[in-house]
CSV table of C-alpha atoms in Angstrom, one decimal:
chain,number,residue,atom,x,y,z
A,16,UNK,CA,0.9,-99.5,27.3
A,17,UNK,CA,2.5,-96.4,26.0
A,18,UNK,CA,6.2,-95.8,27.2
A,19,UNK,CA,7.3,-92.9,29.3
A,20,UNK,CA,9.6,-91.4,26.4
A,21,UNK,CA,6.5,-91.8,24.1
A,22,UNK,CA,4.6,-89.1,26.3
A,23,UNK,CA,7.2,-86.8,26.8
A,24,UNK,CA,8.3,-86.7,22.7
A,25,UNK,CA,4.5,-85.8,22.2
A,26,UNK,CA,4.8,-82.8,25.2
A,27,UNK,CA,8.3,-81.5,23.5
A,28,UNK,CA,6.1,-81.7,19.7
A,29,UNK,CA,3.2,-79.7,21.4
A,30,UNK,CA,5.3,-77.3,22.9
A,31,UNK,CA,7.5,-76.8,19.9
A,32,UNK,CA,3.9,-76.5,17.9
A,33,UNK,CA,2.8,-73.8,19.3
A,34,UNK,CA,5.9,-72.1,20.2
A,35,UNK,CA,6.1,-71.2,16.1
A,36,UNK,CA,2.4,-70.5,15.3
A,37,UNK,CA,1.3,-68.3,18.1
A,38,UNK,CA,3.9,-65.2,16.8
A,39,UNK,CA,2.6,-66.1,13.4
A,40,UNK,CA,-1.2,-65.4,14.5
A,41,UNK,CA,-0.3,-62.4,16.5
A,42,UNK,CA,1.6,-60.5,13.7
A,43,UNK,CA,-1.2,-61.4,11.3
A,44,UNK,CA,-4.0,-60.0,13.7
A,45,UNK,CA,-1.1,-57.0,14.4
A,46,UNK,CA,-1.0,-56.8,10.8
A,47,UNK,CA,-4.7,-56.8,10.0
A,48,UNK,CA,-5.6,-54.0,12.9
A,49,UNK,CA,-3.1,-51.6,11.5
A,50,UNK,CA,-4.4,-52.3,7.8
A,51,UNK,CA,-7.7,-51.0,9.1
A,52,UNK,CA,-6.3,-48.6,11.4
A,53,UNK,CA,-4.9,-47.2,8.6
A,54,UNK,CA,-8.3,-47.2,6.3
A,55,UNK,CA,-9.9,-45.5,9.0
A,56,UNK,CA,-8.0,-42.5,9.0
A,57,UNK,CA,-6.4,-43.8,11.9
A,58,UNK,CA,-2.7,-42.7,11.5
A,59,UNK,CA,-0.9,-40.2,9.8
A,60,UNK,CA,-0.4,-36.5,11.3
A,61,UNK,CA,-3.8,-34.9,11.8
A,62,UNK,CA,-4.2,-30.9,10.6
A,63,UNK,CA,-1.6,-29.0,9.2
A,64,UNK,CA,2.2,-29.7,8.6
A,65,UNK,CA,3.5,-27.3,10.9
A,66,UNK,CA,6.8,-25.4,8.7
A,67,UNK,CA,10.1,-24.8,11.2
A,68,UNK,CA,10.8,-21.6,11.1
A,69,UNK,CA,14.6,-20.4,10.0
A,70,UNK,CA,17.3,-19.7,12.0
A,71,UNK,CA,20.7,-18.3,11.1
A,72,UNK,CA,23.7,-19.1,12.7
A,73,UNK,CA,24.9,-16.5,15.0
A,74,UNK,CA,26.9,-16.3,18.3
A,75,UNK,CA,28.4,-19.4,18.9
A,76,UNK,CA,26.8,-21.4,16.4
A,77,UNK,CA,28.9,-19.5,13.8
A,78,UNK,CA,32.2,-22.0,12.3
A,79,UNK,CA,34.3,-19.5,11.1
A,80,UNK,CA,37.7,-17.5,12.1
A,81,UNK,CA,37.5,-14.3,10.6
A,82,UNK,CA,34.1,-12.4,9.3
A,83,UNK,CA,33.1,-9.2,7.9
A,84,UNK,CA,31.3,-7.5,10.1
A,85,UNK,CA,28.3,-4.8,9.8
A,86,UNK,CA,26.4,-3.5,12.8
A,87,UNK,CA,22.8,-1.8,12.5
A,88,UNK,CA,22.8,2.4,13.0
A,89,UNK,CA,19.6,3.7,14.3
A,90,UNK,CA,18.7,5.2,10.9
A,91,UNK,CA,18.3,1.6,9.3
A,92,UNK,CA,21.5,1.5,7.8
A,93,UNK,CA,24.6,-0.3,7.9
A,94,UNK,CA,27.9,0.5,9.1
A,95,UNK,CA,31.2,-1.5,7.9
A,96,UNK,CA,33.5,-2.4,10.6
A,97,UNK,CA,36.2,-4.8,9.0
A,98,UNK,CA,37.4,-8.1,8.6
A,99,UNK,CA,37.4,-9.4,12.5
A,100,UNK,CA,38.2,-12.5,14.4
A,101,UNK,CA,35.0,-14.6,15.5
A,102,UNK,CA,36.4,-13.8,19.1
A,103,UNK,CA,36.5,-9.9,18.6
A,104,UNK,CA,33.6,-9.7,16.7
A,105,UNK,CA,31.2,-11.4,20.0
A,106,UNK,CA,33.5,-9.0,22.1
A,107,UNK,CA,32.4,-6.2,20.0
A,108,UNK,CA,28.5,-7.4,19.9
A,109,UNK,CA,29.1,-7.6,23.9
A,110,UNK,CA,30.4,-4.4,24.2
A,111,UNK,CA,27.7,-2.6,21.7
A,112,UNK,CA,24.6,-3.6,24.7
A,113,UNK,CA,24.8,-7.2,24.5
A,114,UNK,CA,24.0,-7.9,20.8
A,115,UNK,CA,23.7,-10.6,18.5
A,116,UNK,CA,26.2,-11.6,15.8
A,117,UNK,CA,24.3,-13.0,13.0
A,118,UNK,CA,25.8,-14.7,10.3
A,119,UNK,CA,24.1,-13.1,6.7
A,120,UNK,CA,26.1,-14.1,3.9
A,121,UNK,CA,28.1,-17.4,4.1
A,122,UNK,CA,29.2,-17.6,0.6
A,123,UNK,CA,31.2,-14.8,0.7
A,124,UNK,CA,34.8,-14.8,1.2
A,125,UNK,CA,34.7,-14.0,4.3
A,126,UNK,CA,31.2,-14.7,5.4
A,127,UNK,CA,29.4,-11.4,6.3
A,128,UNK,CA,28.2,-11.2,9.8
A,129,UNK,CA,25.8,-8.4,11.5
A,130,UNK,CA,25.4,-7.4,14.8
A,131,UNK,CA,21.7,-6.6,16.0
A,132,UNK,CA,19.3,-7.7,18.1
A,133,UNK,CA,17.9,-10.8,16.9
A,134,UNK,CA,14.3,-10.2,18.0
A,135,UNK,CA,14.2,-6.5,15.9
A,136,UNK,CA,16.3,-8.4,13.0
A,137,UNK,CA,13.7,-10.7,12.7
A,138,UNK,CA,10.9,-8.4,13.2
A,139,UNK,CA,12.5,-6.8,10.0
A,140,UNK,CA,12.9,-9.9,7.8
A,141,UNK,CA,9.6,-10.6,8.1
A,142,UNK,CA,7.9,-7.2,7.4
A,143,UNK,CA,10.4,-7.2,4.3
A,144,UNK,CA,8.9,-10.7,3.1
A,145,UNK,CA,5.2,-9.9,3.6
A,146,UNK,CA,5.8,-6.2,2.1
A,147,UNK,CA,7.3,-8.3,-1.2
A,148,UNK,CA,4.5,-10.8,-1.1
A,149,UNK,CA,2.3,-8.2,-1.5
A,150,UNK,CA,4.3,-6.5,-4.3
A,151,UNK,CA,4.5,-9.8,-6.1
A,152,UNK,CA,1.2,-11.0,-6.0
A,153,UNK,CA,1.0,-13.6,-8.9
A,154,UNK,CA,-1.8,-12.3,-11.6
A,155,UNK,CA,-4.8,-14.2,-12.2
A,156,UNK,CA,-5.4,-15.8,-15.2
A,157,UNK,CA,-9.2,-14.4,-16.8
A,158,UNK,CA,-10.9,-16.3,-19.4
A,159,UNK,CA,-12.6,-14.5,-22.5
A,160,UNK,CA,-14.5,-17.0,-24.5
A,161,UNK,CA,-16.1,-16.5,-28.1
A,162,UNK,CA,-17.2,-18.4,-31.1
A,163,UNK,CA,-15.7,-18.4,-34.0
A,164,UNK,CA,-18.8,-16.8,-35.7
A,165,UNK,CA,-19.2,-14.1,-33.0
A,166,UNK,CA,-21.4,-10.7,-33.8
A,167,UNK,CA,-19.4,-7.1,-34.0
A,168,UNK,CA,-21.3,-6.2,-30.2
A,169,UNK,CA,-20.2,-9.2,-28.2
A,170,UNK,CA,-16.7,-9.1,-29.7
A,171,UNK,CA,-16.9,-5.5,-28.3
A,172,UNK,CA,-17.8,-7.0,-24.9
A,173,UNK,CA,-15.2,-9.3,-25.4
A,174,UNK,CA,-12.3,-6.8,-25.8
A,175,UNK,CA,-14.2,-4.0,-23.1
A,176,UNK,CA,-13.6,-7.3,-20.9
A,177,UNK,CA,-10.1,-8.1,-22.1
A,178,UNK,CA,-8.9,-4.8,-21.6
A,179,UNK,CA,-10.0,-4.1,-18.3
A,180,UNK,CA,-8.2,-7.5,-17.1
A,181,UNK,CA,-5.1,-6.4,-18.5
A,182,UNK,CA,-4.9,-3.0,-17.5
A,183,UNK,CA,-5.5,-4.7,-13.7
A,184,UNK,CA,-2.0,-6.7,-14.2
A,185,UNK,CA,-4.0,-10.1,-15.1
A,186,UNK,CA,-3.4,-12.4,-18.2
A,187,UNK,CA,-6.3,-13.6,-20.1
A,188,UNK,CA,-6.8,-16.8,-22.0
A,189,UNK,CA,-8.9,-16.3,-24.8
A,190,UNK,CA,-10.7,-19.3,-25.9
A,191,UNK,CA,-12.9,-19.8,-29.1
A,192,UNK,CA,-15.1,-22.9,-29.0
A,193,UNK,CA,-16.2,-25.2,-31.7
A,194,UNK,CA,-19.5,-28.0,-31.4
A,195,UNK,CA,-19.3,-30.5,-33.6
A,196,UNK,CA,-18.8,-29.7,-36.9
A,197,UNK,CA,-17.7,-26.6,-36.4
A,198,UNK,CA,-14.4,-27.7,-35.3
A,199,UNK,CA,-13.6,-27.8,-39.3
A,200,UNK,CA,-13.6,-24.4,-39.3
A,201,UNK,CA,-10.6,-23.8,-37.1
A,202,UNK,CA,-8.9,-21.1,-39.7
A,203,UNK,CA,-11.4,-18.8,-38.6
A,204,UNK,CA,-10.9,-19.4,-35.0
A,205,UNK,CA,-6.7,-18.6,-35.7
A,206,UNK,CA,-7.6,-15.5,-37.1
A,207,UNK,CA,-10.6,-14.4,-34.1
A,208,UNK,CA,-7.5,-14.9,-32.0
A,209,UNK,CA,-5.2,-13.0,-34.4
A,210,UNK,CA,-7.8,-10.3,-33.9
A,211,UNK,CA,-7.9,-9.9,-30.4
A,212,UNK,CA,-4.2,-9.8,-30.4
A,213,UNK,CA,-3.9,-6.8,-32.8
A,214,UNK,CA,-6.9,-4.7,-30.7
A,215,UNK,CA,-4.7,-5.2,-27.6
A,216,UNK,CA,-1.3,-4.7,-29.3
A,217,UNK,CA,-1.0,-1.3,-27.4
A,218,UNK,CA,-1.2,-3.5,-24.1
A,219,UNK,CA,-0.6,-7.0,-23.9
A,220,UNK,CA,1.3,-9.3,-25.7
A,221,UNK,CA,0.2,-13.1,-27.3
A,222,UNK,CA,2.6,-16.0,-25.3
A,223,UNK,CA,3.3,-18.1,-28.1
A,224,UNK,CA,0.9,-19.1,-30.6
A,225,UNK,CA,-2.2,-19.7,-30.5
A,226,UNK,CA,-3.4,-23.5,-29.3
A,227,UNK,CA,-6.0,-26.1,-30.4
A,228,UNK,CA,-7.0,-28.2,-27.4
A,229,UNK,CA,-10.0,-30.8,-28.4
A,230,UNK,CA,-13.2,-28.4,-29.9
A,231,UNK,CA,-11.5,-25.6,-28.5
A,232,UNK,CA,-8.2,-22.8,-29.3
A,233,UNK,CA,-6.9,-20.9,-27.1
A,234,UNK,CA,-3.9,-17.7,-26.5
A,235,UNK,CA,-2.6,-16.5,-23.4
A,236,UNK,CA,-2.2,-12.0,-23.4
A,237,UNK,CA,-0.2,-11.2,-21.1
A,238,UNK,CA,0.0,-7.1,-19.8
A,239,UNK,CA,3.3,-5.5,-21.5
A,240,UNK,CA,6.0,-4.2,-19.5
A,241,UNK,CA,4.7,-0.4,-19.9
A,242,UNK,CA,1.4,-1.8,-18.7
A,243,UNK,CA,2.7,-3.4,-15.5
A,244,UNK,CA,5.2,-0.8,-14.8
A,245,UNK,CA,2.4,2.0,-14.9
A,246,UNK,CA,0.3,-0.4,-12.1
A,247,UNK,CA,3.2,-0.6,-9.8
A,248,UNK,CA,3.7,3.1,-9.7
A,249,UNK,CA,-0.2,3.5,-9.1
A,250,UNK,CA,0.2,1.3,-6.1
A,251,UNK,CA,3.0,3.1,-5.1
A,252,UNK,CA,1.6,6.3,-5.4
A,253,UNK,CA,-1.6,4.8,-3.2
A,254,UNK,CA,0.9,3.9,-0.4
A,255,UNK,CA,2.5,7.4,-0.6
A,256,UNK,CA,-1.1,8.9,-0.5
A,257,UNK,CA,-2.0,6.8,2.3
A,258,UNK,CA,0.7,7.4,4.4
A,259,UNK,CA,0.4,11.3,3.7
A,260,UNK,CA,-2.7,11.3,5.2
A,261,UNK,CA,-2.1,9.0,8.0
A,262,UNK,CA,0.7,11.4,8.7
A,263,UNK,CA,-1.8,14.6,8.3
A,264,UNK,CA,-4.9,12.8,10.4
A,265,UNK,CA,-2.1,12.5,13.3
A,266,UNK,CA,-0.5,16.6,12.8
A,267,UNK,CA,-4.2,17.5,12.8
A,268,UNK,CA,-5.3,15.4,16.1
A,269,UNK,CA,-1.9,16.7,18.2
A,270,UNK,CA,-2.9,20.4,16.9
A,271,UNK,CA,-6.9,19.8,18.3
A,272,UNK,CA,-4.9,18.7,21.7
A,273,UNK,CA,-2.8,21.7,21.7
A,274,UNK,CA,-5.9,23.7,20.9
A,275,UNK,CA,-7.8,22.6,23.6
A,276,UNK,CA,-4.6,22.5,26.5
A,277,UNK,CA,-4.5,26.5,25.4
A,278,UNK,CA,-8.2,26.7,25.5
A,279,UNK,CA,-8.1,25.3,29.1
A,280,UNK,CA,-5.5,27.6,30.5
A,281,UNK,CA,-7.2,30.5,29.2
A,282,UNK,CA,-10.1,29.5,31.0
A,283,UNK,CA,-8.5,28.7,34.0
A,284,UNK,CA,-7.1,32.0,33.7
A,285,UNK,CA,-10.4,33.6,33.2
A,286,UNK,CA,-11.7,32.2,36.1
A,287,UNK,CA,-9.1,33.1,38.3
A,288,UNK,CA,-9.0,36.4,37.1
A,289,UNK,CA,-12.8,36.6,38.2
A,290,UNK,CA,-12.5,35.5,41.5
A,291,UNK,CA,-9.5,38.5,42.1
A,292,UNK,CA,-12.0,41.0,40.6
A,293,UNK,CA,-14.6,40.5,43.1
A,294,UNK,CA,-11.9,41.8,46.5
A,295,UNK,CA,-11.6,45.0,46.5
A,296,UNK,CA,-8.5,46.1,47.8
A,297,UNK,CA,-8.3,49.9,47.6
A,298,UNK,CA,-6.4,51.9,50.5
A,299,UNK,CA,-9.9,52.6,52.2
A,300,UNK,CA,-9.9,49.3,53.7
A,301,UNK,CA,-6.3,50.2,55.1
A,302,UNK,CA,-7.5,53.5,56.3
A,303,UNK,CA,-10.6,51.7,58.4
A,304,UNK,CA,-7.8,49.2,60.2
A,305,UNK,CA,-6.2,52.6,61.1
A,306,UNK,CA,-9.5,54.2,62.7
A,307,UNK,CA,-10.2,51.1,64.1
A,308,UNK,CA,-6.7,50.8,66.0
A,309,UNK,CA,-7.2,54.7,67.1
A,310,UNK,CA,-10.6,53.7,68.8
A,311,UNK,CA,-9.2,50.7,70.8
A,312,UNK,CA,-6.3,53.2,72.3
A,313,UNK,CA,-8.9,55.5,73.5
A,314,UNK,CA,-10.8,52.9,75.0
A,315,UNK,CA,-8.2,50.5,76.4
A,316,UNK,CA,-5.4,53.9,77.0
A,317,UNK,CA,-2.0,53.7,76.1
A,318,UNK,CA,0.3,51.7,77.5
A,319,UNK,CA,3.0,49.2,77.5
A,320,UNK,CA,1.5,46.1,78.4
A,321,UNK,CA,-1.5,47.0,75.8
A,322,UNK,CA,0.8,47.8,73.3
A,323,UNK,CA,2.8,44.3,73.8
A,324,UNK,CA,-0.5,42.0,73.7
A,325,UNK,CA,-2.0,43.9,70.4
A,326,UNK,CA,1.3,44.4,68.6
């Protein structure tokens, strides 16, 4: 027969059993569905990494006693005002329409501070970073290749090709290939390249030396600084010409409105001068009212009370 304490130590082992192996099971099967969760795609931040956007200290935010303080004219510029207090300078953003005091600078000893609208001071720092993203465009690198045993009229398309990448601001990497063999006869590959270089002399200049990567050997041209400098001022030249005649399009439409606002009062003019041309209003008319009033007295008489009604 088994004993009372018999069936309660097997109860307490039981318990105790499965007390320690059903967490283990769990964070395995936890475990295994986030493995595949995983290898499905499952996690992770769908899309694009969204970027938070800068924001300078200003108003409050700004841990500093005294500041150097500029505030924005309407012509674009800046106008000093001093070393200030924190406390004066928000008093004098306050006082100037409720502005902004933006900390600039705050390496400087003291940190520079401006007071502006935030809104129209960040409209401006970001028209000033796309306009010098778009003056700084990185070049393109174009690839000329060749053989090392290349005819006089291809290495003519060669160069005619070279030079019309550099003169657009890009480098070019000129490569001369080798198959099999041929690679023995790298010397003459050096001196293709050595070539090319002395054609575009007047133009670009050769980064380094020239390379030998597997079959192939390869230089970087890059434009020369006359060469660059000349494309910037064309562009510049282009933005100047474009904004000319933006600026002439909108004289020329405001001139057609004038025209036609003139146009339309002459008209109006003409017509009313028409409509006054067609009643006649000599002294005739007067002298018929006259007969007219001498014919009712003979016929009504003169008197007082005939006198007082047509009067």
């Amino acid at each position: 027969m088994v004993s009372t304490k018999t069936v309660v130590a097997a109860a307490l082992l039981a318990s105790t059993s499965n007390a320690f192996v059903s967490p283990n099971v769990g964070s395995v099967r936890s475990t295994t569905t986030s493995l595949n969760a995983i290898r499905r795609g499952g996690r992770g931040p769908r899309g694009p990494v969204r970027q938070t956007e800068y924001k300078p200290p200003m108003n409050d935010e700004i841990n500093h006693s005294e500041v150097r303080v500029n505030v924005a004219t309407k012509d674009g510029k800046d106008e000093p005002l001093g070393i200030l207090s924190k406390a004066d300078a928000l008093a004098k953003a306050k006082e100037l329409g409720g502005l902004d005091l933006i900390l600039i600078n705050d390496n400087s000893d003291p940190p520079v501070c401006k007071i502006v609208d935030y809104s129209k001071y960040r409209y401006a720092q970001e028209k000033k970073r796309k306009e010098k993203a778009k003056n700084s465009k990185a070049t393109e690198i174009k690839e000329v290749k060749m053989s090392y045993k290349i005819g006089d009229h291809d290495y003519t398309v060669r160069l005619k090709a070279a030079t019309k990448f550099i003169k657009q601001g890009n480098r070019v990497k000129a490569t001369v290939q080798f198959r099999g063999r041929e690679i023995q006869h790298d010397k003459l590959g050096f001196e293709l390249l050595d070539r090319l270089a002395d054609d575009l002399e007047d133009m670009a200049n050769m980064e380094g030396k020239p390379r030998r990567e597997g079959r192939t050997i390869g230089a970087i041209l890059s434009p020369t600084p006359e060469v660059v400098k000349a494309i910037n001022d064309a562009k510049r030249q282009k933005e100047k010409d474009k904004k000319k005649a933006k600026a002439e399009s909108l004289a020329k439409r405001d001139a057609d409105i004038a025209a036609g606002v003139v146009a339309a009062e002459q008209e109006e003019e003409k017509i009313v001068g028409g409509v006054l041309d067609g009643i006649d209003l000599d002294d005739d008319d007067f002298d018929d009212d006259d007969d007219m009033d001498a014919s009712l007295d003979e016929l009504l008489g003169s008197s007082k009370a005939t006198d007082d009604l047509f009067a």
